[in-house]
């Protein structure tokens, strides 16, 4: 029993030469490890990406005593290049001997380090203003998030800067400001008391830390994938990035994926997610399972050839993007129905950089067919491997593309651009009806608007009816601030109204309903027209694509 109690107190789990040891640290103690250079952020970590609202939510959770998850660190004597700045603040070099490297918790720890330890400076416009977070003192509703960013000019005296919480002199200086400021002088005692309570809650907050001791990088990454504090596993691209990291290289795989995404965005196509870029790299190595490969074995296999593989993937991805833009008519990245299509097209162009016209036309038909069908719905790993085999065989001339057994999905009832089938409809509608005209009768710069505003470019025509969320109730038509699409259309002179409406695929019957204020009738008439036209296009283009029995008229 004593031996068991000792094990329980140590809370240590031994596996070969790798130990997992949990402990609890005060927040201030944890940040101090970063400040003196004992706790490092390895270079293979993804960059800081948190949004302002995530930063505020973190502080709100801490003040309320809610858990924010554990921090995962790896203690090792192996040399591992790390960042010399955390949240834009310089940190000392790593000490000799055993060093702790942050594996999970980068976003949380950087948020706290950057806001609590940054030296006070006048807030204003600048690259560091998002690190300035304040706690509102004297807020009437204690249930709401009471933290906010401030980066305009001098903040009001009732905003407690987080930079003052851990520094006694800075805290006292702010307390004196509360007493001197005319807007807060009458409530000095109450506001200072509240500020002291906030500071105490932050200082006394305890963070669980899981220390992985010994082992090698593969052990650490495997532990990261199993002991992730957020309840999610490390993403495959992060895992392979860590496992293929080389000290002599200035860039990690994550850095290279980010660079490829930036180069594609710079081409005018917009931002694509990291997943198809990573999967393209994996597929070019010859791997069949781009979703669930044995990542450690893959990293070992591609180690010395990774640079060449990444360069090949970048070239193939740019060819795939050019094909999407100029052969298929996809104007911006967010309208691609399924990210797997980008990867599969890149694999094709890797094997066949300059396809013949007939092959390009067949590839375009494949794109449309898989956009309507269920090929990539639900992340079916078997279907993706099967399609990858087909694409490789088609690119090398060993077989034709076939979609036998696939069915076109009906048009969903709701406008939801997270749905690939909805994006497929929007693509068809953009290409089928061509140029749109604005309220002034001039052409709308459609690609620029879609790239800038994303799905928000699609505005509701009518409101106040049950079917207002229908796809047919959306068009791309900018209006003056505060003016609805319906009101803006009905204010147009009749001749211009007809020409604008036609350019936005509003048929005469639907326009008549709109003029009569029959909102349900407008949606019904436009839906019937659009569904009918899209079905005709599907039947012409998807020669082997059949409509699922009993669902031909779904809308």
PDB file of N, CA and C in Angstrom, residues 267-270 321 324-326 328-336 426-428 430-431 446-448 450-451 458:
ATOM      1  N   UNK A 267      -2.016  34.374 -56.183  1.00  0.00           N
ATOM      2  CA  UNK A 267      -2.361  34.221 -57.600  1.00  0.00           C
ATOM      3  C   UNK A 267      -3.740  34.781 -57.908  1.00  0.00           C
ATOM      4  N   UNK A 268      -4.486  35.148 -56.868  1.00  0.00           N
ATOM      5  CA  UNK A 268      -5.824  35.684 -57.050  1.00  0.00           C
ATOM      6  C   UNK A 268      -6.925  34.693 -56.748  1.00  0.00           C
ATOM      7  N   UNK A 269      -6.549  33.455 -56.404  1.00  0.00           N
ATOM      8  CA  UNK A 269      -7.542  32.419 -56.156  1.00  0.00           C
ATOM      9  C   UNK A 269      -8.076  32.471 -54.735  1.00  0.00           C
ATOM     10  N   UNK A 270      -7.339  33.093 -53.848  1.00  0.00           N
ATOM     11  CA  UNK A 270      -7.745  33.147 -52.448  1.00  0.00           C
ATOM     12  C   UNK A 270      -7.121  32.024 -51.643  1.00  0.00           C
ATOM     13  N   UNK A 321      -4.958  24.664 -59.666  1.00  0.00           N
ATOM     14  CA  UNK A 321      -5.687  25.915 -59.478  1.00  0.00           C
ATOM     15  C   UNK A 321      -5.958  26.589 -60.819  1.00  0.00           C
ATOM     16  N   UNK A 324      -8.817  24.811 -62.407  1.00  0.00           N
ATOM     17  CA  UNK A 324     -10.087  25.165 -61.785  1.00  0.00           C
ATOM     18  C   UNK A 324     -10.571  26.542 -62.232  1.00  0.00           C
ATOM     19  N   UNK A 325      -9.663  27.478 -62.318  1.00  0.00           N
ATOM     20  CA  UNK A 325     -10.055  28.845 -62.653  1.00  0.00           C
ATOM     21  C   UNK A 325     -10.427  29.002 -64.121  1.00  0.00           C
ATOM     22  N   UNK A 326      -9.600  28.441 -65.008  1.00  0.00           N
ATOM     23  CA  UNK A 326      -9.753  28.760 -66.423  1.00  0.00           C
ATOM     24  C   UNK A 326     -10.429  27.662 -67.253  1.00  0.00           C
ATOM     25  N   UNK A 328     -12.610  25.105 -65.601  1.00  0.00           N
ATOM     26  CA  UNK A 328     -13.875  24.767 -64.950  1.00  0.00           C
ATOM     27  C   UNK A 328     -14.704  26.015 -64.657  1.00  0.00           C
ATOM     28  N   UNK A 329     -14.031  27.120 -64.325  1.00  0.00           N
ATOM     29  CA  UNK A 329     -14.746  28.343 -64.011  1.00  0.00           C
ATOM     30  C   UNK A 329     -14.978  28.567 -62.535  1.00  0.00           C
ATOM     31  N   UNK A 330     -14.039  28.106 -61.687  1.00  0.00           N
ATOM     32  CA  UNK A 330     -14.126  28.351 -60.241  1.00  0.00           C
ATOM     33  C   UNK A 330     -13.370  29.649 -59.958  1.00  0.00           C
ATOM     34  N   UNK A 331     -14.064  30.739 -59.616  1.00  0.00           N
ATOM     35  CA  UNK A 331     -13.369  32.030 -59.505  1.00  0.00           C
ATOM     36  C   UNK A 331     -12.527  32.191 -58.248  1.00  0.00           C
ATOM     37  N   UNK A 332     -12.984  31.588 -57.126  1.00  0.00           N
ATOM     38  CA  UNK A 332     -12.272  31.767 -55.858  1.00  0.00           C
ATOM     39  C   UNK A 332     -12.254  30.445 -55.096  1.00  0.00           C
ATOM     40  N   UNK A 333     -11.276  30.300 -54.215  1.00  0.00           N
ATOM     41  CA  UNK A 333     -11.029  29.021 -53.545  1.00  0.00           C
ATOM     42  C   UNK A 333     -12.202  28.550 -52.698  1.00  0.00           C
ATOM     43  N   UNK A 334     -12.882  29.476 -52.011  1.00  0.00           N
ATOM     44  CA  UNK A 334     -13.906  29.037 -51.056  1.00  0.00           C
ATOM     45  C   UNK A 334     -15.101  28.393 -51.746  1.00  0.00           C
ATOM     46  N   UNK A 335     -15.211  28.524 -53.073  1.00  0.00           N
ATOM     47  CA  UNK A 335     -16.322  27.925 -53.798  1.00  0.00           C
ATOM     48  C   UNK A 335     -16.031  26.503 -54.270  1.00  0.00           C
ATOM     49  N   UNK A 336     -14.802  26.014 -54.093  1.00  0.00           N
ATOM     50  CA  UNK A 336     -14.527  24.616 -54.436  1.00  0.00           C
ATOM     51  C   UNK A 336     -15.386  23.736 -53.523  1.00  0.00           C
ATOM     52  N   UNK A 426     -23.791  27.026 -56.430  1.00  0.00           N
ATOM     53  CA  UNK A 426     -23.364  28.412 -56.627  1.00  0.00           C
ATOM     54  C   UNK A 426     -22.398  28.524 -57.796  1.00  0.00           C
ATOM     55  N   UNK A 427     -21.514  27.546 -57.946  1.00  0.00           N
ATOM     56  CA  UNK A 427     -20.585  27.549 -59.081  1.00  0.00           C
ATOM     57  C   UNK A 427     -21.336  27.453 -60.405  1.00  0.00           C
ATOM     58  N   UNK A 428     -22.276  26.512 -60.448  1.00  0.00           N
ATOM     59  CA  UNK A 428     -23.059  26.361 -61.685  1.00  0.00           C
ATOM     60  C   UNK A 428     -23.808  27.655 -61.991  1.00  0.00           C
ATOM     61  N   UNK A 430     -23.160  30.727 -61.109  1.00  0.00           N
ATOM     62  CA  UNK A 430     -22.254  31.799 -61.522  1.00  0.00           C
ATOM     63  C   UNK A 430     -21.883  31.675 -62.992  1.00  0.00           C
ATOM     64  N   UNK A 431     -21.595  30.425 -63.410  1.00  0.00           N
ATOM     65  CA  UNK A 431     -21.198  30.214 -64.790  1.00  0.00           C
ATOM     66  C   UNK A 431     -22.358  30.280 -65.762  1.00  0.00           C
ATOM     67  N   UNK A 446     -17.662  40.744 -59.999  1.00  0.00           N
ATOM     68  CA  UNK A 446     -18.137  39.598 -59.239  1.00  0.00           C
ATOM     69  C   UNK A 446     -17.006  38.864 -58.512  1.00  0.00           C
ATOM     70  N   UNK A 447     -15.912  38.602 -59.229  1.00  0.00           N
ATOM     71  CA  UNK A 447     -14.812  37.841 -58.627  1.00  0.00           C
ATOM     72  C   UNK A 447     -14.213  38.615 -57.463  1.00  0.00           C
ATOM     73  N   UNK A 448     -14.020  39.896 -57.660  1.00  0.00           N
ATOM     74  CA  UNK A 448     -13.460  40.727 -56.587  1.00  0.00           C
ATOM     75  C   UNK A 448     -14.382  40.736 -55.365  1.00  0.00           C
ATOM     76  N   UNK A 450     -16.675  38.431 -54.515  1.00  0.00           N
ATOM     77  CA  UNK A 450     -16.695  37.112 -53.880  1.00  0.00           C
ATOM     78  C   UNK A 450     -15.408  36.853 -53.107  1.00  0.00           C
ATOM     79  N   UNK A 451     -14.271  37.329 -53.639  1.00  0.00           N
ATOM     80  CA  UNK A 451     -13.000  37.147 -52.940  1.00  0.00           C
ATOM     81  C   UNK A 451     -12.956  37.984 -51.660  1.00  0.00           C
ATOM     82  N   UNK A 458     -23.594  36.916 -50.748  1.00  0.00           N
ATOM     83  CA  UNK A 458     -24.932  36.443 -51.115  1.00  0.00           C
ATOM     84  C   UNK A 458     -25.949  36.990 -50.113  1.00  0.00           C
TER      85      UNK A 458
END
